[in-house]
Amino acid sequence: MELLEEEEAAIPELKRQLEKEDLGPEEKISLLNEALNKVLNSAAVQADSAALTRVKSQLYLSGVLGQCVRVLPLGRNWTSAATLAHLTSCSCVGAEPGSRSEAFHRLFLPSVMDALLSLANQLMSRAECSALFRKVMDSVGWLLSAYAHLTDQVLSSVRYEQIQMCEDVAVSLLCIQMWIQTCTVNRDFLSRLSDESVLLLLNEAVGQLALSSDSAVGGASVRLMLLMARQLGLRLQSLLLNFKGLDSLLEKDWTGRGFDQEVGQLISILQRDGAGSSESEVSAERLRAACLIQAAWRSYRTRRRVKGLNRAVSTLQRRYRARRRRLQEQREAQQWEEQLSYQVCVRRQRARRRFHQKQRELLLLLPPDQVRPYLQECERRGAVAIQSAWRGFRERRRYKGAVGDALRESQRRQRAARTLQRAGRRLLEKRRAAKAPPLAPPWIGQDGLTESRRAELKQQVDEHIAVHRVI
């Protein structure tokens, strides 16, 4: 246990050494190979089965594995690079990143797989690195057996496509053997794949059968397809329908090559799938018949609906006439009201004329000495009425102005209060955000504050406290 604690304490020290700027890529790769080999071997011999998992998780969370991914494409010592690729894949399998699990699976693992494929693509064209190429491809298969969701990335990768297009028989054989080993190590590997991924894997095996003439490559491809048939069962039958003439290709080109039994088994599976395809053709014929019946029924229903259009047209015409009649009645009622209001105005004007005419006649009956006082009284009453109306209008206008000013002042105060409250809430939010612990960075391999930056920030805090000290 003490030995394991020492190794776990060595991981931060390893990270500090990797952060030195004077280290070159080759020196970093050598340092990582030595440290990872020592830490993983020490954890593997512990009695506690969870010790190795803790060490792998600490390697990821501390950013050491991120350093491995970054320096892996930079190395030119192929032996050290292949060893680092093997150690990196071993460290990824079994790691438990905890709260950073999503970033580990969606970002970090694809970056590891891309680095491994890039290294394998570089080793592929070097004849002296065949053993190292096999070692890197074993690392790829080991990573795939643990994380099946990386299969889509591998099969659609440009680098893996370049590896597939290599004319070297050993490279093609090694790719097929990698998939066989992956399916054998993890029997649930194929069941976790989508139909598109399974179809891409079938395309690779069938492509090798069609293009290669080597018996080893052909035998490995046949064994891979048989392994897929045993593990997927009926699910594979619908996918094999995409490869017409595969049974004749096997019987013509691959019979008598030393693995006739496997070829015969695969041909029987394909022919059995052909019998199933005839049943699917019958089902397709039934589907077409059902579609024809449905089309005939829809056409009959449409013709019957067209025959009923006469009733619909008569209904529309009746509703239109009723609406037009209702609008005409509304217009007539409006005209009658306008005429009535005009007649009322005319009658009022005539009555006013008669009243004034009657007043003039009465004035003629009064004695001359009473006419002038009577007219002055009428003027006084008219002036009083006008003044009363003016004062009422002026007071109402003054009251509306005062109320409007008070209302505008109240609204201005409310707007000012809302502005102050908004500013206060923003200040409180900023203070809470400043006091909250920083979130984990979304990118991979984030290094913490350096010692120089931490010292600089501490000096700024001390200067601020000294200047703003409360007396």
Tab-separated table of C-alpha atoms in Angstrom:
chain	number	residue	atom	x	y	z
A	1	MET	CA	0.000	0.000	0.000
A	2	GLU	CA	2.863	2.384	0.836
A	3	LEU	CA	4.427	1.579	-2.529
A	4	LEU	CA	1.171	2.438	-4.295
A	5	GLU	CA	0.907	5.736	-2.427
A	6	GLU	CA	4.433	6.603	-3.500
A	7	GLU	CA	3.545	5.875	-7.132
A	8	GLU	CA	0.387	7.976	-6.918
A	9	ALA	CA	2.437	10.815	-5.440
A	10	ALA	CA	4.844	10.476	-8.366
A	11	ILE	CA	2.116	11.396	-10.870
A	12	PRO	CA	2.016	15.131	-9.927
A	13	GLU	CA	5.809	15.148	-9.993
A	14	LEU	CA	5.687	13.646	-13.508
A	15	LYS	CA	3.266	16.364	-14.576
A	16	ARG	CA	5.587	19.091	-13.259
A	17	GLN	CA	8.511	17.596	-15.157
A	18	LEU	CA	6.478	17.502	-18.379
A	19	GLU	CA	5.658	21.192	-18.015
A	20	LYS	CA	9.309	22.161	-18.311
A	21	GLU	CA	9.881	24.069	-21.527
A	22	ASP	CA	13.403	22.788	-22.081
A	23	LEU	CA	12.228	19.192	-22.677
A	24	GLY	CA	11.985	18.061	-26.301
A	25	PRO	CA	9.387	15.627	-27.703
A	26	GLU	CA	11.758	12.633	-27.567
A	27	GLU	CA	12.725	13.388	-23.958
A	28	LYS	CA	9.059	13.698	-22.977
A	29	ILE	CA	8.230	10.370	-24.673
A	30	SER	CA	11.082	8.615	-22.864
A	31	LEU	CA	10.039	10.156	-19.549
A	32	LEU	CA	6.410	9.123	-20.081
A	33	ASN	CA	7.333	5.563	-21.079
A	34	GLU	CA	9.464	5.061	-17.999
A	35	ALA	CA	7.004	6.663	-15.566
A	36	LEU	CA	3.842	5.021	-16.969
A	37	ASN	CA	5.451	1.591	-17.113
A	38	LYS	CA	6.581	1.899	-13.504
A	39	VAL	CA	3.248	3.216	-12.191
A	40	LEU	CA	1.076	0.679	-14.042
A	41	ASN	CA	3.257	-2.285	-13.064
A	42	SER	CA	3.254	-1.219	-9.410
A	43	ALA	CA	-0.536	-0.868	-9.392
A	44	ALA	CA	-1.050	-4.180	-11.201
A	45	VAL	CA	0.754	-6.236	-8.528
A	46	GLN	CA	-1.286	-4.774	-5.667
A	47	ALA	CA	-3.735	-6.987	-3.809
A	48	ASP	CA	-6.409	-4.301	-4.076
A	49	SER	CA	-8.137	-4.795	-7.420
A	50	ALA	CA	-9.288	-1.155	-7.506
A	51	ALA	CA	-5.737	0.194	-7.214
A	52	LEU	CA	-5.079	-0.002	-10.964
A	53	THR	CA	-8.364	1.772	-11.695
A	54	ARG	CA	-7.499	4.591	-9.294
A	55	VAL	CA	-4.080	5.036	-10.853
A	56	LYS	CA	-5.516	5.165	-14.396
A	57	SER	CA	-8.157	7.660	-13.323
A	58	GLN	CA	-5.536	9.856	-11.672
A	59	LEU	CA	-3.401	9.733	-14.823
A	60	TYR	CA	-6.320	11.100	-16.842
A	61	LEU	CA	-7.528	13.673	-14.318
A	62	SER	CA	-4.012	15.033	-13.775
A	63	GLY	CA	-3.546	15.609	-17.523
A	64	VAL	CA	-0.683	13.125	-17.994
A	65	LEU	CA	-2.634	11.133	-20.601
A	66	GLY	CA	-3.410	14.388	-22.397
A	67	GLN	CA	0.337	15.018	-22.594
A	68	CYS	CA	0.769	11.537	-24.067
A	69	VAL	CA	-1.710	12.297	-26.843
A	70	ARG	CA	-0.043	15.620	-27.640
A	71	VAL	CA	3.536	14.340	-27.859
A	72	LEU	CA	2.713	11.050	-29.612
A	73	PRO	CA	2.599	12.484	-33.182
A	74	LEU	CA	5.797	14.490	-32.578
A	75	GLY	CA	8.142	11.609	-31.872
A	76	ARG	CA	10.495	10.181	-34.504
A	77	ASN	CA	11.815	7.294	-32.419
A	78	TRP	CA	9.259	4.778	-33.641
A	79	THR	CA	10.012	2.216	-30.926
A	80	SER	CA	9.412	4.713	-28.130
A	81	ALA	CA	6.309	6.071	-29.886
A	82	ALA	CA	4.813	2.579	-30.288
A	83	THR	CA	5.538	1.828	-26.611
A	84	LEU	CA	3.865	5.083	-25.555
A	85	ALA	CA	0.829	4.252	-27.742
A	86	HIS	CA	0.525	0.860	-26.041
A	87	LEU	CA	0.832	2.383	-22.541
A	88	THR	CA	-1.682	5.136	-23.384
A	89	SER	CA	-4.320	2.646	-24.597
A	90	CYS	CA	-3.749	0.462	-21.529
A	91	SER	CA	-4.179	3.506	-19.274
A	92	CYS	CA	-7.445	4.507	-20.973
A	93	VAL	CA	-9.054	1.063	-20.622
A	94	GLY	CA	-10.510	0.796	-17.127
A	95	ALA	CA	-10.195	4.468	-16.159
A	96	GLU	CA	-13.093	6.033	-14.266
A	97	PRO	CA	-13.075	9.808	-14.869
A	98	GLY	CA	-16.060	10.479	-12.590
A	99	SER	CA	-17.693	13.849	-13.249
A	100	ARG	CA	-15.657	14.285	-16.434
A	101	SER	CA	-16.987	11.082	-17.956
A	102	GLU	CA	-18.733	12.806	-20.868
A	103	ALA	CA	-15.589	14.708	-21.883
A	104	PHE	CA	-13.559	11.502	-21.511
A	105	HIS	CA	-15.764	9.469	-23.851
A	106	ARG	CA	-16.701	12.141	-26.394
A	107	LEU	CA	-13.502	14.159	-26.658
A	108	PHE	CA	-10.509	12.458	-25.124
A	109	LEU	CA	-10.981	8.885	-26.392
A	110	PRO	CA	-11.539	10.018	-30.028
A	111	SER	CA	-8.344	12.099	-29.796
A	112	VAL	CA	-6.441	9.041	-28.514
A	113	MET	CA	-7.818	6.907	-31.349
A	114	ASP	CA	-6.889	9.564	-33.926
A	115	ALA	CA	-3.325	9.712	-32.571
A	116	LEU	CA	-3.005	5.899	-32.702
A	117	LEU	CA	-4.261	5.732	-36.298
A	118	SER	CA	-1.924	8.559	-37.303
A	119	LEU	CA	1.045	6.680	-35.821
A	120	ALA	CA	-0.058	3.419	-37.486
A	121	ASN	CA	-0.334	5.231	-40.832
A	122	GLN	CA	3.268	6.426	-40.466
A	123	LEU	CA	4.569	2.973	-39.496
A	124	MET	CA	2.652	1.204	-42.280
A	125	SER	CA	4.986	2.299	-45.081
A	126	ARG	CA	8.177	1.337	-43.215
A	127	ALA	CA	9.237	-2.252	-43.759
A	128	GLU	CA	11.506	-2.278	-40.704
A	129	CYS	CA	8.596	-1.234	-38.432
A	130	SER	CA	6.215	-4.137	-39.116
A	131	ALA	CA	6.418	-5.370	-35.509
A	132	LEU	CA	5.771	-1.846	-34.227
A	133	PHE	CA	2.834	-1.489	-36.612
A	134	ARG	CA	1.356	-4.697	-35.215
A	135	LYS	CA	1.856	-3.361	-31.680
A	136	VAL	CA	0.009	-0.117	-32.482
A	137	MET	CA	-2.852	-1.959	-34.205
A	138	ASP	CA	-3.133	-4.236	-31.150
A	139	SER	CA	-3.490	-1.079	-29.071
A	140	VAL	CA	-6.261	0.118	-31.406
A	141	GLY	CA	-8.074	-3.223	-31.069
A	142	TRP	CA	-7.671	-3.193	-27.303
A	143	LEU	CA	-9.214	0.279	-27.129
A	144	LEU	CA	-12.075	-0.767	-29.434
A	145	SER	CA	-12.882	-3.843	-27.357
A	146	ALA	CA	-13.427	-1.613	-24.311
A	147	TYR	CA	-15.151	1.320	-26.039
A	148	ALA	CA	-17.268	0.088	-28.949
A	149	HIS	CA	-18.557	3.580	-29.778
A	150	LEU	CA	-15.154	4.379	-31.301
A	151	THR	CA	-15.829	1.910	-34.138
A	152	ASP	CA	-17.669	4.511	-36.236
A	153	GLN	CA	-14.696	6.843	-35.959
A	154	VAL	CA	-12.226	4.133	-36.995
A	155	LEU	CA	-14.223	2.848	-39.971
A	156	SER	CA	-14.899	6.375	-41.273
A	157	SER	CA	-11.396	7.686	-40.582
A	158	VAL	CA	-9.279	8.870	-43.521
A	159	ARG	CA	-6.151	7.406	-41.924
A	160	TYR	CA	-7.722	3.983	-41.533
A	161	GLU	CA	-8.906	4.189	-45.149
A	162	GLN	CA	-5.304	4.797	-46.198
A	163	ILE	CA	-4.264	1.746	-44.191
A	164	GLN	CA	-6.948	-0.319	-45.943
A	165	MET	CA	-5.710	0.823	-49.371
A	166	CYS	CA	-2.185	-0.398	-48.667
A	167	GLU	CA	-1.126	-3.109	-51.126
A	168	ASP	CA	0.953	-4.927	-48.510
A	169	VAL	CA	-0.671	-8.278	-47.720
A	170	ALA	CA	0.644	-8.223	-44.156
A	171	VAL	CA	-1.113	-4.917	-43.463
A	172	SER	CA	-4.457	-6.171	-44.817
A	173	LEU	CA	-4.140	-9.400	-42.832
A	174	LEU	CA	-3.321	-7.472	-39.667
A	175	CYS	CA	-6.413	-5.260	-40.051
A	176	ILE	CA	-8.710	-8.288	-40.416
A	177	GLN	CA	-7.025	-10.041	-37.485
A	178	MET	CA	-7.507	-6.926	-35.354
A	179	TRP	CA	-11.293	-7.064	-35.884
A	180	ILE	CA	-11.354	-10.829	-35.208
A	181	GLN	CA	-9.435	-10.327	-31.969
A	182	THR	CA	-11.709	-7.460	-30.918
A	183	CYS	CA	-14.865	-9.495	-31.528
A	184	THR	CA	-13.350	-12.475	-29.696
A	185	VAL	CA	-12.194	-10.529	-26.628
A	186	ASN	CA	-15.512	-8.731	-26.207
A	187	ARG	CA	-18.455	-10.901	-27.282
A	188	ASP	CA	-20.831	-7.941	-26.869
A	189	PHE	CA	-18.790	-5.771	-29.224
A	190	LEU	CA	-20.842	-6.423	-32.378
A	191	SER	CA	-24.177	-6.177	-30.574
A	192	ARG	CA	-23.301	-2.630	-29.482
A	193	LEU	CA	-22.646	-1.463	-33.035
A	194	SER	CA	-25.228	0.187	-35.245
A	195	ASP	CA	-26.301	-1.343	-38.545
A	196	GLU	CA	-24.206	1.222	-40.436
A	197	SER	CA	-21.063	0.214	-38.535
A	198	VAL	CA	-21.734	-3.499	-39.049
A	199	LEU	CA	-22.272	-2.837	-42.760
A	200	LEU	CA	-18.942	-0.967	-42.973
A	201	LEU	CA	-17.201	-3.907	-41.295
A	202	LEU	CA	-18.847	-6.291	-43.766
A	203	ASN	CA	-17.706	-4.056	-46.613
A	204	GLU	CA	-14.116	-4.367	-45.432
A	205	ALA	CA	-14.275	-8.174	-45.243
A	206	VAL	CA	-16.040	-8.541	-48.616
A	207	GLY	CA	-13.644	-6.036	-50.184
A	208	GLN	CA	-10.669	-8.130	-49.100
A	209	LEU	CA	-12.327	-11.238	-50.576
A	210	ALA	CA	-12.906	-9.446	-53.860
A	211	LEU	CA	-9.532	-7.709	-54.201
A	212	SER	CA	-7.001	-9.929	-52.464
A	213	SER	CA	-5.749	-13.277	-53.735
A	214	ASP	CA	-3.778	-14.221	-50.625
A	215	SER	CA	-5.082	-17.302	-48.827
A	216	ALA	CA	-4.310	-15.918	-45.375
A	217	VAL	CA	-6.260	-12.703	-46.014
A	218	GLY	CA	-9.173	-14.619	-47.559
A	219	GLY	CA	-9.304	-17.115	-44.708
A	220	ALA	CA	-9.238	-14.335	-42.110
A	221	SER	CA	-12.050	-12.498	-43.929
A	222	VAL	CA	-14.180	-15.644	-44.056
A	223	ARG	CA	-13.578	-16.330	-40.356
A	224	LEU	CA	-14.523	-12.728	-39.513
A	225	MET	CA	-17.827	-13.036	-41.395
A	226	LEU	CA	-18.582	-16.366	-39.701
A	227	LEU	CA	-17.848	-14.820	-36.311
A	228	MET	CA	-20.214	-11.945	-37.113
A	229	ALA	CA	-22.899	-14.428	-38.222
A	230	ARG	CA	-22.613	-16.380	-34.956
A	231	GLN	CA	-22.771	-13.292	-32.750
A	232	LEU	CA	-25.391	-11.283	-34.663
A	233	GLY	CA	-27.638	-14.085	-35.918
A	234	LEU	CA	-30.754	-12.890	-37.727
A	235	ARG	CA	-29.629	-9.282	-37.585
A	236	LEU	CA	-26.877	-10.028	-40.099
A	237	GLN	CA	-29.223	-11.639	-42.636
A	238	SER	CA	-30.837	-8.356	-43.718
A	239	LEU	CA	-27.388	-6.794	-44.120
A	240	LEU	CA	-26.060	-9.668	-46.241
A	241	LEU	CA	-28.779	-8.955	-48.818
A	242	ASN	CA	-26.656	-5.967	-49.917
A	243	PHE	CA	-23.970	-8.328	-51.260
A	244	LYS	CA	-25.477	-10.050	-54.282
A	245	GLY	CA	-23.325	-12.776	-55.805
A	246	LEU	CA	-21.087	-13.212	-52.756
A	247	ASP	CA	-21.852	-16.956	-52.605
A	248	SER	CA	-20.784	-17.411	-56.228
A	249	LEU	CA	-17.591	-15.423	-55.552
A	250	LEU	CA	-16.732	-17.669	-52.611
A	251	GLU	CA	-17.474	-20.836	-54.549
A	252	LYS	CA	-15.531	-19.708	-57.602
A	253	ASP	CA	-12.421	-18.026	-56.127
A	254	TRP	CA	-11.988	-19.386	-52.610
A	255	THR	CA	-12.818	-23.064	-52.853
A	256	GLY	CA	-9.824	-25.378	-52.541
A	257	ARG	CA	-7.629	-22.809	-50.761
A	258	GLY	CA	-7.254	-24.755	-47.518
A	259	PHE	CA	-10.328	-23.564	-45.616
A	260	ASP	CA	-13.158	-25.212	-47.550
A	261	GLN	CA	-15.130	-25.959	-44.396
A	262	GLU	CA	-15.390	-22.291	-43.407
A	263	VAL	CA	-16.223	-21.319	-47.002
A	264	GLY	CA	-18.981	-23.944	-47.103
A	265	GLN	CA	-20.475	-22.681	-43.852
A	266	LEU	CA	-20.500	-19.107	-45.126
A	267	ILE	CA	-22.066	-20.165	-48.459
A	268	SER	CA	-24.835	-22.048	-46.620
A	269	ILE	CA	-25.540	-18.961	-44.515
A	270	LEU	CA	-25.730	-16.789	-47.644
A	271	GLN	CA	-28.035	-19.238	-49.438
A	272	ARG	CA	-30.249	-19.461	-46.398
A	273	ASP	CA	-30.421	-15.698	-46.432
A	274	GLY	CA	-31.341	-15.934	-50.139
A	275	ALA	CA	-34.307	-18.116	-49.236
A	276	GLY	CA	-35.270	-15.541	-46.674
A	277	SER	CA	-34.936	-12.869	-49.352
A	278	SER	CA	-37.553	-14.688	-51.478
A	279	GLU	CA	-39.934	-14.392	-48.545
A	280	SER	CA	-39.099	-10.711	-48.344
A	281	GLU	CA	-39.916	-10.392	-52.065
A	282	VAL	CA	-43.331	-11.970	-51.403
A	283	SER	CA	-43.845	-9.459	-48.606
A	284	ALA	CA	-42.851	-6.641	-50.955
A	285	GLU	CA	-45.375	-7.903	-53.537
A	286	ARG	CA	-48.080	-7.918	-50.888
A	287	LEU	CA	-47.117	-4.398	-49.917
A	288	ARG	CA	-47.442	-3.221	-53.511
A	289	ALA	CA	-50.871	-4.890	-53.784
A	290	ALA	CA	-51.997	-3.170	-50.611
A	291	CYS	CA	-50.815	0.165	-52.000
A	292	LEU	CA	-52.828	-0.404	-55.208
A	293	ILE	CA	-55.965	-1.224	-53.218
A	294	GLN	CA	-55.535	1.881	-51.083
A	295	ALA	CA	-55.014	4.044	-54.188
A	296	ALA	CA	-58.199	2.641	-55.796
A	297	TRP	CA	-60.192	3.311	-52.632
A	298	ARG	CA	-58.887	6.903	-52.391
A	299	SER	CA	-59.797	7.588	-56.049
A	300	TYR	CA	-63.340	6.236	-55.499
A	301	ARG	CA	-63.736	8.364	-52.402
A	302	THR	CA	-62.536	11.445	-54.289
A	303	ARG	CA	-65.012	10.883	-57.137
A	304	ARG	CA	-67.843	10.527	-54.637
A	305	ARG	CA	-66.788	13.765	-52.968
A	306	VAL	CA	-66.811	15.554	-56.363
A	307	LYS	CA	-70.397	14.422	-56.959
A	308	GLY	CA	-71.411	16.051	-53.720
A	309	LEU	CA	-69.938	19.402	-54.752
A	310	ASN	CA	-73.349	20.610	-56.113
A	311	ARG	CA	-74.798	20.539	-52.618
A	312	ALA	CA	-71.744	22.341	-51.301
A	313	VAL	CA	-72.042	25.050	-53.993
A	314	SER	CA	-75.732	25.639	-53.246
A	315	THR	CA	-74.891	25.898	-49.533
A	316	LEU	CA	-72.174	28.448	-50.227
A	317	GLN	CA	-74.504	30.507	-52.442
A	318	ARG	CA	-77.235	30.492	-49.798
A	319	ARG	CA	-74.814	31.664	-47.116
A	320	TYR	CA	-73.460	34.377	-49.416
A	321	ARG	CA	-76.972	35.727	-50.175
A	322	ALA	CA	-77.826	35.737	-46.465
A	323	ARG	CA	-74.665	37.658	-45.648
A	324	ARG	CA	-75.281	40.184	-48.437
A	325	ARG	CA	-78.866	40.701	-47.234
A	326	ARG	CA	-77.624	41.225	-43.661
A	327	LEU	CA	-75.123	43.845	-44.828
A	328	GLN	CA	-77.837	45.620	-46.829
A	329	GLU	CA	-80.092	45.742	-43.762
A	330	GLN	CA	-77.219	47.205	-41.706
A	331	ARG	CA	-76.612	49.919	-44.311
A	332	GLU	CA	-80.321	50.808	-44.412
A	333	ALA	CA	-80.479	51.011	-40.610
A	334	GLN	CA	-77.436	53.293	-40.572
A	335	GLN	CA	-79.008	55.570	-43.222
A	336	TRP	CA	-82.270	55.741	-41.226
A	337	GLU	CA	-80.362	56.757	-38.075
A	338	GLU	CA	-78.471	59.463	-39.992
A	339	GLN	CA	-81.736	60.835	-41.432
A	340	LEU	CA	-83.311	60.825	-37.974
A	341	SER	CA	-80.403	62.720	-36.429
A	342	TYR	CA	-80.581	65.289	-39.283
A	343	GLN	CA	-84.292	65.819	-38.761
A	344	VAL	CA	-83.730	66.330	-35.019
A	345	CYS	CA	-81.093	68.992	-35.744
A	346	VAL	CA	-83.413	70.778	-38.203
A	347	ARG	CA	-86.280	70.776	-35.677
A	348	ARG	CA	-84.029	72.190	-32.956
A	349	GLN	CA	-82.850	74.969	-35.263
A	350	ARG	CA	-86.424	75.871	-36.204
A	351	ALA	CA	-87.492	75.886	-32.562
A	352	ARG	CA	-84.592	78.211	-31.725
A	353	ARG	CA	-85.616	80.565	-34.513
A	354	ARG	CA	-89.201	80.632	-33.279
A	355	PHE	CA	-88.006	81.375	-29.726
A	356	HIS	CA	-85.896	84.323	-30.851
A	357	GLN	CA	-88.717	85.622	-33.043
A	358	LYS	CA	-91.103	85.408	-30.083
A	359	GLN	CA	-88.623	87.349	-27.894
A	360	ARG	CA	-88.400	90.135	-30.441
A	361	GLU	CA	-92.188	90.338	-30.595
A	362	LEU	CA	-92.382	90.571	-26.802
A	363	LEU	CA	-89.786	93.327	-26.778
A	364	LEU	CA	-92.041	95.354	-29.039
A	365	LEU	CA	-94.830	95.104	-26.455
A	366	LEU	CA	-92.668	96.486	-23.613
A	367	PRO	CA	-92.642	100.228	-22.794
A	368	PRO	CA	-89.570	102.077	-24.150
A	369	ASP	CA	-88.167	102.841	-20.674
A	370	GLN	CA	-88.062	99.059	-19.781
A	371	VAL	CA	-86.405	97.787	-22.964
A	372	ARG	CA	-82.901	98.924	-22.072
A	373	PRO	CA	-82.895	97.432	-18.508
A	374	TYR	CA	-84.262	94.173	-19.878
A	375	LEU	CA	-81.508	93.949	-22.492
A	376	GLN	CA	-78.849	94.736	-19.877
A	377	GLU	CA	-80.174	91.944	-17.654
A	378	CYS	CA	-80.044	89.552	-20.602
A	379	GLU	CA	-76.435	90.580	-21.316
A	380	ARG	CA	-75.522	90.161	-17.637
A	381	ARG	CA	-77.003	86.659	-17.535
A	382	GLY	CA	-75.202	85.727	-20.776
A	383	ALA	CA	-71.893	87.039	-19.412
A	384	VAL	CA	-72.364	85.106	-16.149
A	385	ALA	CA	-73.071	81.906	-18.107
A	386	ILE	CA	-70.001	82.424	-20.315
A	387	GLN	CA	-67.747	83.219	-17.340
A	388	SER	CA	-69.056	80.189	-15.420
A	389	ALA	CA	-68.392	77.931	-18.369
A	390	TRP	CA	-64.877	79.400	-18.821
A	391	ARG	CA	-64.006	79.010	-15.140
A	392	GLY	CA	-65.231	75.437	-15.162
A	393	PHE	CA	-63.162	74.686	-18.244
A	394	ARG	CA	-60.080	76.379	-16.749
A	395	GLU	CA	-60.369	74.524	-13.432
A	396	ARG	CA	-60.826	71.195	-15.169
A	397	ARG	CA	-57.744	71.846	-17.319
A	398	ARG	CA	-55.693	72.889	-14.267
A	399	TYR	CA	-56.794	69.784	-12.382
A	400	LYS	CA	-55.873	67.523	-15.303
A	401	GLY	CA	-52.477	69.219	-15.561
A	402	ALA	CA	-51.752	68.773	-11.861
A	403	VAL	CA	-52.839	65.149	-11.919
A	404	GLY	CA	-50.771	64.552	-15.067
A	405	ASP	CA	-47.671	66.097	-13.465
A	406	ALA	CA	-48.132	63.961	-10.374
A	407	LEU	CA	-48.611	60.870	-12.513
A	408	ARG	CA	-45.518	61.636	-14.590
A	409	GLU	CA	-43.485	62.227	-11.424
A	410	SER	CA	-44.691	58.917	-9.999
A	411	GLN	CA	-43.769	57.102	-13.201
A	412	ARG	CA	-40.329	58.750	-13.240
A	413	ARG	CA	-39.722	57.598	-9.651
A	414	GLN	CA	-40.808	54.067	-10.492
A	415	ARG	CA	-38.426	53.955	-13.457
A	416	ALA	CA	-35.592	55.217	-11.260
A	417	ALA	CA	-36.414	52.587	-8.613
A	418	ARG	CA	-36.397	49.825	-11.236
A	419	THR	CA	-33.036	51.049	-12.568
A	420	LEU	CA	-31.536	51.023	-9.062
A	421	GLN	CA	-32.949	47.554	-8.336
A	422	ARG	CA	-31.591	46.224	-11.625
A	423	ALA	CA	-28.132	47.611	-10.876
A	424	GLY	CA	-28.266	46.148	-7.362
A	425	ARG	CA	-29.219	42.696	-8.640
A	426	ARG	CA	-26.394	42.770	-11.177
A	427	LEU	CA	-23.918	43.749	-8.459
A	428	LEU	CA	-25.116	40.883	-6.239
A	429	GLU	CA	-24.880	38.434	-9.135
A	430	LYS	CA	-21.323	39.549	-9.871
A	431	ARG	CA	-20.359	39.102	-6.220
A	432	ARG	CA	-21.932	35.648	-6.070
A	433	ALA	CA	-20.190	34.687	-9.328
A	434	ALA	CA	-16.870	35.915	-7.912
A	435	LYS	CA	-17.361	33.874	-4.722
A	436	ALA	CA	-18.497	30.700	-6.576
A	437	PRO	CA	-15.811	28.062	-7.248
A	438	PRO	CA	-14.570	28.004	-10.848
A	439	LEU	CA	-16.111	25.434	-13.141
A	440	ALA	CA	-14.067	22.629	-14.605
A	441	PRO	CA	-12.653	23.654	-18.024
A	442	PRO	CA	-14.442	21.942	-20.989
A	443	TRP	CA	-11.218	21.264	-22.883
A	444	ILE	CA	-8.812	18.417	-22.288
A	445	GLY	CA	-5.429	18.604	-20.722
A	446	GLN	CA	-6.090	21.947	-18.924
A	447	ASP	CA	-3.098	22.795	-16.768
A	448	GLY	CA	-3.641	24.817	-13.590
A	449	LEU	CA	-2.019	28.137	-12.687
A	450	THR	CA	1.728	28.196	-12.977
A	451	GLU	CA	3.806	29.178	-9.971
A	452	SER	CA	4.777	32.517	-11.510
A	453	ARG	CA	1.152	33.411	-12.310
A	454	ARG	CA	0.001	32.372	-8.818
A	455	ALA	CA	2.693	34.563	-7.238
A	456	GLU	CA	1.691	37.500	-9.457
A	457	LEU	CA	-1.986	37.189	-8.483
A	458	LYS	CA	-1.106	36.906	-4.780
A	459	GLN	CA	0.973	40.101	-5.023
A	460	GLN	CA	-1.967	41.935	-6.639
A	461	VAL	CA	-4.326	40.784	-3.852
A	462	ASP	CA	-1.897	41.941	-1.135
A	463	GLU	CA	-1.507	45.370	-2.789
A	464	HIS	CA	-5.290	45.761	-3.035
A	465	ILE	CA	-5.748	44.875	0.650
A	466	ALA	CA	-3.004	47.320	1.657
A	467	VAL	CA	-4.576	50.187	-0.318
A	468	HIS	CA	-8.200	49.529	0.744
A	469	ARG	CA	-7.550	48.587	4.356
A	470	VAL	CA	-10.355	49.630	6.716
A	471	ILE	CA	-9.068	51.834	9.546
